[in-house]
């Protein structure tokens, strides 16, 4: 019979990519992981790994085993959720990953609600961008991820993740201050010659922002790159760059720089929470989602 522990190691290798990454995540040595996978190959009776340069990749037979392992783990997720739901109070540890503006604007209020309603629940928050947080969710580093989707840039949705929509957050054009125009007197096309601050290449935000500028007829002069939107705001406040900022960055305060609404159909990003399939019914996950939704609704 195939050993579930070893099957989970194979699954970890698929999601993390290297034996070293699996070993680091699980606090094993790479040689120990390799030995366990060798035993699994003997149990399965087929090769599960093949060398590719200095790395290894899963064979077609290994992919079959991983697919069945995912199904088993989903059932275990549901079992854990049902077990937790049978108890009187919500306890244990909930690990949440949130991108910066959600962590600043939404998470503290949600934590306050949970502290009062479920004092025995320990919530651990990691600030992480969706591009790395969602793979971490599949790899079981997190139990819940707050993620986003920009107009015209739908994100891939892995089969092992289930999503719940949280709400919408309006993006605005932040003019570099001091501005010589009022909030209604400038648009994207008027900023073709000014420096910009954007998130790094490869992110959903950067793809959307670049497409938006190109649609306005120019290639943005990106002089500053950072995932830190508070830095984006500070550069705009000091007059160093134009920026595209989400409503959450203000955390309920009035904007500190002149802002301009973006074109219809391009101005709203959608926010979601994501959990592993089977884990969305866990009481701790539901409680955190409800707390987030309550706080978000009060802002709108």
PDB file of C-alpha atoms in Angstrom:
ATOM      1  CA  UNK A   1       0.000   0.000   0.000  1.00  0.00           C
ATOM      2  CA  UNK A   2       1.201   3.508  -0.827  1.00  0.00           C
ATOM      3  CA  UNK A   3       2.267   5.596   2.152  1.00  0.00           C
ATOM      4  CA  UNK A   4       0.369   8.898   2.492  1.00  0.00           C
ATOM      5  CA  UNK A   5       3.312  10.682   4.088  1.00  0.00           C
ATOM      6  CA  UNK A   6       5.543   9.863   1.131  1.00  0.00           C
ATOM      7  CA  UNK A   7       2.776  10.786  -1.299  1.00  0.00           C
ATOM      8  CA  UNK A   8       2.594  14.192   0.385  1.00  0.00           C
ATOM      9  CA  UNK A   9       6.343  14.610  -0.120  1.00  0.00           C
ATOM     10  CA  UNK A  10       5.831  13.931  -3.825  1.00  0.00           C
ATOM     11  CA  UNK A  11       3.033  16.485  -3.886  1.00  0.00           C
ATOM     12  CA  UNK A  12       5.264  19.010  -2.112  1.00  0.00           C
ATOM     13  CA  UNK A  13       7.925  18.480  -4.761  1.00  0.00           C
ATOM     14  CA  UNK A  14       5.408  19.261  -7.499  1.00  0.00           C
ATOM     15  CA  UNK A  15       4.362  22.518  -5.831  1.00  0.00           C
ATOM     16  CA  UNK A  16       7.760  23.687  -4.536  1.00  0.00           C
ATOM     17  CA  UNK A  17       9.878  22.608  -7.503  1.00  0.00           C
ATOM     18  CA  UNK A  18      13.069  21.338  -5.875  1.00  0.00           C
ATOM     19  CA  UNK A  19      14.110  18.824  -3.246  1.00  0.00           C
ATOM     20  CA  UNK A  20      15.922  21.602  -1.394  1.00  0.00           C
ATOM     21  CA  UNK A  21      12.744  23.700  -1.209  1.00  0.00           C
ATOM     22  CA  UNK A  22      10.748  20.747   0.102  1.00  0.00           C
ATOM     23  CA  UNK A  23      13.429  19.993   2.681  1.00  0.00           C
ATOM     24  CA  UNK A  24      13.538  23.615   3.862  1.00  0.00           C
ATOM     25  CA  UNK A  25       9.759  23.873   4.140  1.00  0.00           C
ATOM     26  CA  UNK A  26       9.404  20.635   6.090  1.00  0.00           C
ATOM     27  CA  UNK A  27      12.619  20.886   8.153  1.00  0.00           C
ATOM     28  CA  UNK A  28      14.146  17.749   6.647  1.00  0.00           C
ATOM     29  CA  UNK A  29      17.452  17.250   4.878  1.00  0.00           C
ATOM     30  CA  UNK A  30      17.357  16.956   1.057  1.00  0.00           C
ATOM     31  CA  UNK A  31      18.906  13.476   1.336  1.00  0.00           C
ATOM     32  CA  UNK A  32      16.094  12.387   3.644  1.00  0.00           C
ATOM     33  CA  UNK A  33      13.467  13.611   1.157  1.00  0.00           C
ATOM     34  CA  UNK A  34      15.267  11.819  -1.654  1.00  0.00           C
ATOM     35  CA  UNK A  35      15.392   8.565   0.332  1.00  0.00           C
ATOM     36  CA  UNK A  36      11.672   8.750   1.129  1.00  0.00           C
ATOM     37  CA  UNK A  37      10.817   9.310  -2.529  1.00  0.00           C
ATOM     38  CA  UNK A  38      13.037   6.366  -3.505  1.00  0.00           C
ATOM     39  CA  UNK A  39      11.021   4.182  -1.136  1.00  0.00           C
ATOM     40  CA  UNK A  40       7.814   5.511  -2.698  1.00  0.00           C
ATOM     41  CA  UNK A  41       9.117   4.544  -6.154  1.00  0.00           C
ATOM     42  CA  UNK A  42       9.616   0.993  -4.903  1.00  0.00           C
ATOM     43  CA  UNK A  43       6.115   0.961  -3.430  1.00  0.00           C
ATOM     44  CA  UNK A  44       4.631   2.245  -6.705  1.00  0.00           C
ATOM     45  CA  UNK A  45       6.761  -0.002  -8.887  1.00  0.00           C
ATOM     46  CA  UNK A  46       7.371   2.751 -11.456  1.00  0.00           C
ATOM     47  CA  UNK A  47       9.876   5.637 -11.821  1.00  0.00           C
ATOM     48  CA  UNK A  48       8.517   8.802 -10.284  1.00  0.00           C
ATOM     49  CA  UNK A  49      11.363  11.258 -10.921  1.00  0.00           C
ATOM     50  CA  UNK A  50      13.611  11.940 -13.878  1.00  0.00           C
ATOM     51  CA  UNK A  51      16.710  14.163 -13.955  1.00  0.00           C
ATOM     52  CA  UNK A  52      16.619  17.467 -15.837  1.00  0.00           C
ATOM     53  CA  UNK A  53      20.019  19.098 -15.549  1.00  0.00           C
ATOM     54  CA  UNK A  54      20.697  19.491 -11.860  1.00  0.00           C
ATOM     55  CA  UNK A  55      17.033  19.205 -10.947  1.00  0.00           C
ATOM     56  CA  UNK A  56      14.385  16.516 -11.162  1.00  0.00           C
ATOM     57  CA  UNK A  57      10.866  16.527 -12.529  1.00  0.00           C
ATOM     58  CA  UNK A  58       7.876  14.300 -12.003  1.00  0.00           C
ATOM     59  CA  UNK A  59       7.130  11.527 -14.478  1.00  0.00           C
ATOM     60  CA  UNK A  60       3.669  11.028 -15.937  1.00  0.00           C
ATOM     61  CA  UNK A  61       3.072   8.277 -13.377  1.00  0.00           C
ATOM     62  CA  UNK A  62       4.081  10.618 -10.547  1.00  0.00           C
ATOM     63  CA  UNK A  63       1.586  13.195 -11.812  1.00  0.00           C
ATOM     64  CA  UNK A  64      -1.147  10.537 -11.583  1.00  0.00           C
ATOM     65  CA  UNK A  65      -0.195   9.831  -7.976  1.00  0.00           C
ATOM     66  CA  UNK A  66      -0.154  13.537  -7.135  1.00  0.00           C
ATOM     67  CA  UNK A  67      -3.663  13.981  -8.585  1.00  0.00           C
ATOM     68  CA  UNK A  68      -4.976  11.177  -6.358  1.00  0.00           C
ATOM     69  CA  UNK A  69      -3.067  12.610  -3.384  1.00  0.00           C
ATOM     70  CA  UNK A  70      -4.759  15.973  -3.937  1.00  0.00           C
ATOM     71  CA  UNK A  71      -8.151  14.241  -3.817  1.00  0.00           C
ATOM     72  CA  UNK A  72      -7.245  12.448  -0.580  1.00  0.00           C
ATOM     73  CA  UNK A  73      -6.000  15.675   1.012  1.00  0.00           C
ATOM     74  CA  UNK A  74      -9.172  17.475  -0.011  1.00  0.00           C
ATOM     75  CA  UNK A  75     -11.198  14.854   1.849  1.00  0.00           C
ATOM     76  CA  UNK A  76      -8.919  15.292   4.854  1.00  0.00           C
ATOM     77  CA  UNK A  77      -9.476  19.062   4.671  1.00  0.00           C
ATOM     78  CA  UNK A  78     -13.226  18.433   4.778  1.00  0.00           C
ATOM     79  CA  UNK A  79     -12.787  16.008   7.672  1.00  0.00           C
ATOM     80  CA  UNK A  80     -10.826  18.614   9.641  1.00  0.00           C
ATOM     81  CA  UNK A  81     -13.498  21.213   8.883  1.00  0.00           C
ATOM     82  CA  UNK A  82     -16.298  18.892  10.003  1.00  0.00           C
ATOM     83  CA  UNK A  83     -14.402  17.993  13.171  1.00  0.00           C
ATOM     84  CA  UNK A  84     -13.796  21.653  14.006  1.00  0.00           C
ATOM     85  CA  UNK A  85     -17.464  22.466  13.316  1.00  0.00           C
ATOM     86  CA  UNK A  86     -18.534  19.830  15.849  1.00  0.00           C
ATOM     87  CA  UNK A  87     -16.806  21.733  18.671  1.00  0.00           C
ATOM     88  CA  UNK A  88     -18.374  24.555  20.654  1.00  0.00           C
ATOM     89  CA  UNK A  89     -15.796  27.276  20.077  1.00  0.00           C
ATOM     90  CA  UNK A  90     -13.345  28.139  17.319  1.00  0.00           C
ATOM     91  CA  UNK A  91      -9.794  27.301  18.332  1.00  0.00           C
ATOM     92  CA  UNK A  92      -6.461  26.452  16.736  1.00  0.00           C
ATOM     93  CA  UNK A  93      -4.234  28.403  14.347  1.00  0.00           C
ATOM     94  CA  UNK A  94      -5.275  30.141  11.136  1.00  0.00           C
ATOM     95  CA  UNK A  95      -2.460  31.227   8.794  1.00  0.00           C
ATOM     96  CA  UNK A  96      -3.396  34.106   6.480  1.00  0.00           C
ATOM     97  CA  UNK A  97      -1.450  35.769   3.664  1.00  0.00           C
ATOM     98  CA  UNK A  98      -2.504  39.258   2.586  1.00  0.00           C
ATOM     99  CA  UNK A  99      -1.107  41.782   0.113  1.00  0.00           C
ATOM    100  CA  UNK A 100      -0.040  45.130   1.534  1.00  0.00           C
ATOM    101  CA  UNK A 101      -3.096  47.355   1.220  1.00  0.00           C
ATOM    102  CA  UNK A 102      -5.431  44.606   2.441  1.00  0.00           C
ATOM    103  CA  UNK A 103      -3.079  43.956   5.361  1.00  0.00           C
ATOM    104  CA  UNK A 104      -3.130  47.651   6.266  1.00  0.00           C
ATOM    105  CA  UNK A 105      -6.757  48.534   5.650  1.00  0.00           C
ATOM    106  CA  UNK A 106      -8.755  45.349   6.300  1.00  0.00           C
ATOM    107  CA  UNK A 107      -6.826  42.890   8.433  1.00  0.00           C
ATOM    108  CA  UNK A 108      -6.538  44.929  11.699  1.00  0.00           C
ATOM    109  CA  UNK A 109     -10.313  45.424  11.915  1.00  0.00           C
ATOM    110  CA  UNK A 110     -10.913  41.754  11.160  1.00  0.00           C
ATOM    111  CA  UNK A 111      -8.468  40.767  13.898  1.00  0.00           C
ATOM    112  CA  UNK A 112     -10.289  42.999  16.384  1.00  0.00           C
ATOM    113  CA  UNK A 113     -13.613  41.352  15.565  1.00  0.00           C
ATOM    114  CA  UNK A 114     -12.120  37.875  15.875  1.00  0.00           C
ATOM    115  CA  UNK A 115     -10.373  38.684  19.146  1.00  0.00           C
ATOM    116  CA  UNK A 116     -13.704  39.594  20.676  1.00  0.00           C
ATOM    117  CA  UNK A 117     -15.772  36.815  19.105  1.00  0.00           C
ATOM    118  CA  UNK A 118     -13.249  33.947  19.156  1.00  0.00           C
ATOM    119  CA  UNK A 119     -10.528  34.666  21.719  1.00  0.00           C
ATOM    120  CA  UNK A 120      -9.124  31.112  21.533  1.00  0.00           C
ATOM    121  CA  UNK A 121      -8.367  31.376  17.800  1.00  0.00           C
ATOM    122  CA  UNK A 122      -4.764  32.291  16.991  1.00  0.00           C
ATOM    123  CA  UNK A 123      -4.448  34.148  13.670  1.00  0.00           C
ATOM    124  CA  UNK A 124      -1.024  34.488  12.047  1.00  0.00           C
ATOM    125  CA  UNK A 125      -0.668  37.087   9.282  1.00  0.00           C
ATOM    126  CA  UNK A 126       2.031  37.170   6.599  1.00  0.00           C
ATOM    127  CA  UNK A 127       2.280  40.048   4.133  1.00  0.00           C
ATOM    128  CA  UNK A 128       2.688  38.383   0.758  1.00  0.00           C
ATOM    129  CA  UNK A 129       1.786  39.310  -2.810  1.00  0.00           C
ATOM    130  CA  UNK A 130      -0.748  37.009  -4.517  1.00  0.00           C
ATOM    131  CA  UNK A 131       1.820  35.772  -7.053  1.00  0.00           C
ATOM    132  CA  UNK A 132       3.652  33.917  -4.281  1.00  0.00           C
ATOM    133  CA  UNK A 133       0.850  33.578  -1.726  1.00  0.00           C
ATOM    134  CA  UNK A 134      -1.380  31.364  -3.881  1.00  0.00           C
ATOM    135  CA  UNK A 135       1.360  28.765  -4.539  1.00  0.00           C
ATOM    136  CA  UNK A 136       1.999  28.909  -0.789  1.00  0.00           C
ATOM    137  CA  UNK A 137      -1.672  28.138  -0.194  1.00  0.00           C
ATOM    138  CA  UNK A 138      -1.425  25.005  -2.341  1.00  0.00           C
ATOM    139  CA  UNK A 139       1.787  24.051  -0.566  1.00  0.00           C
ATOM    140  CA  UNK A 140      -0.067  24.369   2.778  1.00  0.00           C
ATOM    141  CA  UNK A 141       2.018  27.305   4.019  1.00  0.00           C
ATOM    142  CA  UNK A 142      -1.242  29.268   4.461  1.00  0.00           C
ATOM    143  CA  UNK A 143      -4.877  28.421   5.137  1.00  0.00           C
ATOM    144  CA  UNK A 144      -6.359  31.547   3.578  1.00  0.00           C
ATOM    145  CA  UNK A 145      -5.070  34.121   1.084  1.00  0.00           C
ATOM    146  CA  UNK A 146      -6.446  37.573   0.284  1.00  0.00           C
ATOM    147  CA  UNK A 147      -5.919  38.107  -3.426  1.00  0.00           C
ATOM    148  CA  UNK A 148      -6.901  40.528  -6.187  1.00  0.00           C
ATOM    149  CA  UNK A 149      -7.824  40.684  -9.862  1.00  0.00           C
ATOM    150  CA  UNK A 150      -7.306  43.667 -12.158  1.00  0.00           C
ATOM    151  CA  UNK A 151      -9.548  44.697 -15.088  1.00  0.00           C
ATOM    152  CA  UNK A 152      -8.769  42.728 -18.239  1.00  0.00           C
ATOM    153  CA  UNK A 153      -6.267  40.501 -16.445  1.00  0.00           C
ATOM    154  CA  UNK A 154      -8.084  37.450 -15.042  1.00  0.00           C
ATOM    155  CA  UNK A 155      -5.790  35.334 -12.893  1.00  0.00           C
ATOM    156  CA  UNK A 156      -5.426  31.576 -13.438  1.00  0.00           C
ATOM    157  CA  UNK A 157      -7.508  29.618 -10.938  1.00  0.00           C
ATOM    158  CA  UNK A 158      -5.909  26.301  -9.973  1.00  0.00           C
ATOM    159  CA  UNK A 159      -8.334  23.434  -9.480  1.00  0.00           C
ATOM    160  CA  UNK A 160      -7.219  22.962  -5.877  1.00  0.00           C
ATOM    161  CA  UNK A 161      -8.302  26.465  -4.768  1.00  0.00           C
ATOM    162  CA  UNK A 162     -11.769  27.831  -4.076  1.00  0.00           C
ATOM    163  CA  UNK A 163     -12.494  31.565  -4.140  1.00  0.00           C
ATOM    164  CA  UNK A 164     -14.991  33.835  -2.412  1.00  0.00           C
ATOM    165  CA  UNK A 165     -15.469  37.401  -3.643  1.00  0.00           C
ATOM    166  CA  UNK A 166     -14.806  40.046  -1.005  1.00  0.00           C
ATOM    167  CA  UNK A 167     -15.655  43.215  -2.913  1.00  0.00           C
ATOM    168  CA  UNK A 168     -14.410  45.922  -5.266  1.00  0.00           C
ATOM    169  CA  UNK A 169     -11.712  48.542  -4.740  1.00  0.00           C
ATOM    170  CA  UNK A 170     -11.538  51.571  -7.029  1.00  0.00           C
ATOM    171  CA  UNK A 171      -8.149  52.459  -8.515  1.00  0.00           C
ATOM    172  CA  UNK A 172      -7.340  56.128  -9.095  1.00  0.00           C
ATOM    173  CA  UNK A 173      -4.676  58.101 -10.902  1.00  0.00           C
ATOM    174  CA  UNK A 174      -2.548  59.958  -8.347  1.00  0.00           C
ATOM    175  CA  UNK A 175      -1.003  63.106  -9.782  1.00  0.00           C
ATOM    176  CA  UNK A 176       2.475  64.067  -8.627  1.00  0.00           C
ATOM    177  CA  UNK A 177       2.141  66.902  -6.149  1.00  0.00           C
ATOM    178  CA  UNK A 178       2.320  69.832  -6.217  1.00  0.00           C
ATOM    179  CA  UNK A 179       0.051  69.668  -9.258  1.00  0.00           C
ATOM    180  CA  UNK A 180      -0.788  72.699 -11.351  1.00  0.00           C
ATOM    181  CA  UNK A 181      -4.141  71.260 -12.312  1.00  0.00           C
ATOM    182  CA  UNK A 182      -7.205  70.527 -10.257  1.00  0.00           C
ATOM    183  CA  UNK A 183      -8.342  66.927  -9.726  1.00  0.00           C
ATOM    184  CA  UNK A 184     -10.518  67.065 -12.832  1.00  0.00           C
ATOM    185  CA  UNK A 185      -8.048  68.805 -15.092  1.00  0.00           C
ATOM    186  CA  UNK A 186      -5.660  66.020 -15.969  1.00  0.00           C
ATOM    187  CA  UNK A 187      -5.897  62.552 -17.367  1.00  0.00           C
ATOM    188  CA  UNK A 188      -3.634  59.695 -18.297  1.00  0.00           C
ATOM    189  CA  UNK A 189      -2.731  61.177 -21.672  1.00  0.00           C
ATOM    190  CA  UNK A 190      -1.520  64.372 -19.961  1.00  0.00           C
ATOM    191  CA  UNK A 191       1.073  62.395 -17.979  1.00  0.00           C
ATOM    192  CA  UNK A 192       2.960  60.907 -20.923  1.00  0.00           C
ATOM    193  CA  UNK A 193       6.090  62.891 -20.121  1.00  0.00           C
ATOM    194  CA  UNK A 194       6.261  62.495 -16.340  1.00  0.00           C
ATOM    195  CA  UNK A 195       8.053  59.804 -14.305  1.00  0.00           C
ATOM    196  CA  UNK A 196       5.969  56.896 -13.012  1.00  0.00           C
ATOM    197  CA  UNK A 197       6.157  54.487 -10.078  1.00  0.00           C
ATOM    198  CA  UNK A 198       4.726  51.017 -10.664  1.00  0.00           C
ATOM    199  CA  UNK A 199       4.911  47.538  -9.256  1.00  0.00           C
ATOM    200  CA  UNK A 200       7.615  45.229 -10.685  1.00  0.00           C
ATOM    201  CA  UNK A 201       7.291  43.586 -14.079  1.00  0.00           C
ATOM    202  CA  UNK A 202       5.416  40.286 -14.089  1.00  0.00           C
ATOM    203  CA  UNK A 203       2.816  41.371 -11.533  1.00  0.00           C
ATOM    204  CA  UNK A 204      -0.865  41.716 -12.391  1.00  0.00           C
ATOM    205  CA  UNK A 205      -0.798  45.356 -11.321  1.00  0.00           C
ATOM    206  CA  UNK A 206       2.087  46.164 -13.676  1.00  0.00           C
ATOM    207  CA  UNK A 207       0.439  44.454 -16.639  1.00  0.00           C
ATOM    208  CA  UNK A 208      -2.775  46.373 -16.059  1.00  0.00           C
ATOM    209  CA  UNK A 209      -1.032  49.720 -15.528  1.00  0.00           C
ATOM    210  CA  UNK A 210       1.121  49.343 -18.641  1.00  0.00           C
ATOM    211  CA  UNK A 211      -1.881  48.397 -20.776  1.00  0.00           C
ATOM    212  CA  UNK A 212      -3.801  51.386 -19.398  1.00  0.00           C
ATOM    213  CA  UNK A 213      -1.032  53.835 -20.347  1.00  0.00           C
ATOM    214  CA  UNK A 214      -0.610  52.309 -23.798  1.00  0.00           C
ATOM    215  CA  UNK A 215      -4.348  52.646 -24.393  1.00  0.00           C
ATOM    216  CA  UNK A 216      -3.912  56.369 -23.579  1.00  0.00           C
ATOM    217  CA  UNK A 217      -1.251  56.585 -26.293  1.00  0.00           C
ATOM    218  CA  UNK A 218       2.091  56.441 -24.502  1.00  0.00           C
ATOM    219  CA  UNK A 219       4.668  54.123 -22.970  1.00  0.00           C
ATOM    220  CA  UNK A 220       5.090  55.005 -19.262  1.00  0.00           C
ATOM    221  CA  UNK A 221       8.500  56.230 -18.119  1.00  0.00           C
ATOM    222  CA  UNK A 222       8.812  53.891 -15.124  1.00  0.00           C
ATOM    223  CA  UNK A 223      11.662  55.211 -13.002  1.00  0.00           C
ATOM    224  CA  UNK A 224      10.636  53.565  -9.745  1.00  0.00           C
ATOM    225  CA  UNK A 225       9.586  49.966  -9.086  1.00  0.00           C
ATOM    226  CA  UNK A 226       8.295  48.615  -5.789  1.00  0.00           C
ATOM    227  CA  UNK A 227       5.581  46.387  -4.367  1.00  0.00           C
ATOM    228  CA  UNK A 228       5.291  48.886  -1.490  1.00  0.00           C
ATOM    229  CA  UNK A 229       2.303  51.087  -2.329  1.00  0.00           C
ATOM    230  CA  UNK A 230       3.081  53.390   0.569  1.00  0.00           C
ATOM    231  CA  UNK A 231       6.302  54.215  -1.280  1.00  0.00           C
ATOM    232  CA  UNK A 232       4.199  54.864  -4.416  1.00  0.00           C
ATOM    233  CA  UNK A 233       2.109  57.275  -2.388  1.00  0.00           C
ATOM    234  CA  UNK A 234       5.114  59.024  -0.856  1.00  0.00           C
ATOM    235  CA  UNK A 235       6.726  59.540  -4.279  1.00  0.00           C
ATOM    236  CA  UNK A 236       3.487  61.059  -5.568  1.00  0.00           C
ATOM    237  CA  UNK A 237       3.189  63.267  -2.476  1.00  0.00           C
ATOM    238  CA  UNK A 238       6.715  64.601  -2.992  1.00  0.00           C
ATOM    239  CA  UNK A 239       6.096  65.263  -6.687  1.00  0.00           C
ATOM    240  CA  UNK A 240       8.525  62.634  -7.956  1.00  0.00           C
ATOM    241  CA  UNK A 241       6.125  60.348  -9.859  1.00  0.00           C
ATOM    242  CA  UNK A 242       2.606  59.663 -11.006  1.00  0.00           C
ATOM    243  CA  UNK A 243       1.032  56.538  -9.543  1.00  0.00           C
ATOM    244  CA  UNK A 244      -2.024  54.332  -9.820  1.00  0.00           C
ATOM    245  CA  UNK A 245      -3.311  53.802  -6.291  1.00  0.00           C
ATOM    246  CA  UNK A 246      -6.129  51.670  -4.865  1.00  0.00           C
ATOM    247  CA  UNK A 247      -8.770  53.126  -2.600  1.00  0.00           C
ATOM    248  CA  UNK A 248      -7.600  50.926   0.273  1.00  0.00           C
ATOM    249  CA  UNK A 249      -4.288  52.802   0.440  1.00  0.00           C
ATOM    250  CA  UNK A 250      -6.096  55.728   2.080  1.00  0.00           C
ATOM    251  CA  UNK A 251      -7.523  53.503   4.861  1.00  0.00           C
ATOM    252  CA  UNK A 252     -10.629  55.677   5.078  1.00  0.00           C
ATOM    253  CA  UNK A 253      -8.719  58.996   5.085  1.00  0.00           C
ATOM    254  CA  UNK A 254      -9.046  61.731   2.427  1.00  0.00           C
ATOM    255  CA  UNK A 255      -6.476  61.483  -0.399  1.00  0.00           C
ATOM    256  CA  UNK A 256      -3.264  63.402   0.261  1.00  0.00           C
ATOM    257  CA  UNK A 257      -2.551  64.065  -3.427  1.00  0.00           C
ATOM    258  CA  UNK A 258      -4.776  65.152  -6.334  1.00  0.00           C
ATOM    259  CA  UNK A 259      -6.513  62.083  -7.770  1.00  0.00           C
ATOM    260  CA  UNK A 260      -8.371  61.497 -11.036  1.00  0.00           C
ATOM    261  CA  UNK A 261     -10.896  58.782 -11.792  1.00  0.00           C
ATOM    262  CA  UNK A 262      -9.874  56.262 -14.420  1.00  0.00           C
ATOM    263  CA  UNK A 263     -11.932  55.313 -17.495  1.00  0.00           C
ATOM    264  CA  UNK A 264     -15.063  53.252 -16.952  1.00  0.00           C
ATOM    265  CA  UNK A 265     -14.300  49.544 -17.097  1.00  0.00           C
ATOM    266  CA  UNK A 266     -10.682  50.081 -16.016  1.00  0.00           C
ATOM    267  CA  UNK A 267     -11.050  51.594 -12.583  1.00  0.00           C
ATOM    268  CA  UNK A 268     -12.011  48.701 -10.317  1.00  0.00           C
ATOM    269  CA  UNK A 269      -9.983  45.773  -9.032  1.00  0.00           C
ATOM    270  CA  UNK A 270     -11.834  42.862  -7.456  1.00  0.00           C
ATOM    271  CA  UNK A 271     -10.766  41.373  -4.133  1.00  0.00           C
ATOM    272  CA  UNK A 272     -11.137  37.718  -3.170  1.00  0.00           C
ATOM    273  CA  UNK A 273     -10.279  35.320  -0.414  1.00  0.00           C
ATOM    274  CA  UNK A 274      -8.890  31.944  -1.442  1.00  0.00           C
ATOM    275  CA  UNK A 275      -8.675  28.663   0.449  1.00  0.00           C
ATOM    276  CA  UNK A 276      -7.739  25.116  -0.443  1.00  0.00           C
ATOM    277  CA  UNK A 277     -10.630  23.118  -1.857  1.00  0.00           C
ATOM    278  CA  UNK A 278     -12.327  21.411   1.043  1.00  0.00           C
ATOM    279  CA  UNK A 279     -11.003  23.908   3.589  1.00  0.00           C
ATOM    280  CA  UNK A 280     -13.430  26.746   2.929  1.00  0.00           C
ATOM    281  CA  UNK A 281     -16.004  25.281   5.307  1.00  0.00           C
ATOM    282  CA  UNK A 282     -13.587  25.245   8.247  1.00  0.00           C
ATOM    283  CA  UNK A 283     -15.080  27.420  11.020  1.00  0.00           C
ATOM    284  CA  UNK A 284     -11.872  29.459  11.415  1.00  0.00           C
ATOM    285  CA  UNK A 285     -11.750  30.203   7.690  1.00  0.00           C
ATOM    286  CA  UNK A 286     -15.437  31.130   7.653  1.00  0.00           C
ATOM    287  CA  UNK A 287     -15.011  33.356  10.708  1.00  0.00           C
ATOM    288  CA  UNK A 288     -12.109  35.260   9.179  1.00  0.00           C
ATOM    289  CA  UNK A 289     -13.935  35.660   5.871  1.00  0.00           C
ATOM    290  CA  UNK A 290     -17.009  36.992   7.694  1.00  0.00           C
ATOM    291  CA  UNK A 291     -14.893  39.436   9.700  1.00  0.00           C
ATOM    292  CA  UNK A 292     -13.181  40.700   6.543  1.00  0.00           C
ATOM    293  CA  UNK A 293     -16.487  41.065   4.716  1.00  0.00           C
ATOM    294  CA  UNK A 294     -18.029  42.978   7.626  1.00  0.00           C
ATOM    295  CA  UNK A 295     -15.133  45.416   7.787  1.00  0.00           C
ATOM    296  CA  UNK A 296     -15.055  45.859   4.016  1.00  0.00           C
ATOM    297  CA  UNK A 297     -18.797  46.554   3.864  1.00  0.00           C
ATOM    298  CA  UNK A 298     -18.430  49.333   6.461  1.00  0.00           C
ATOM    299  CA  UNK A 299     -15.939  51.111   4.192  1.00  0.00           C
ATOM    300  CA  UNK A 300     -18.341  51.225   1.258  1.00  0.00           C
TER     301      UNK A 300
END
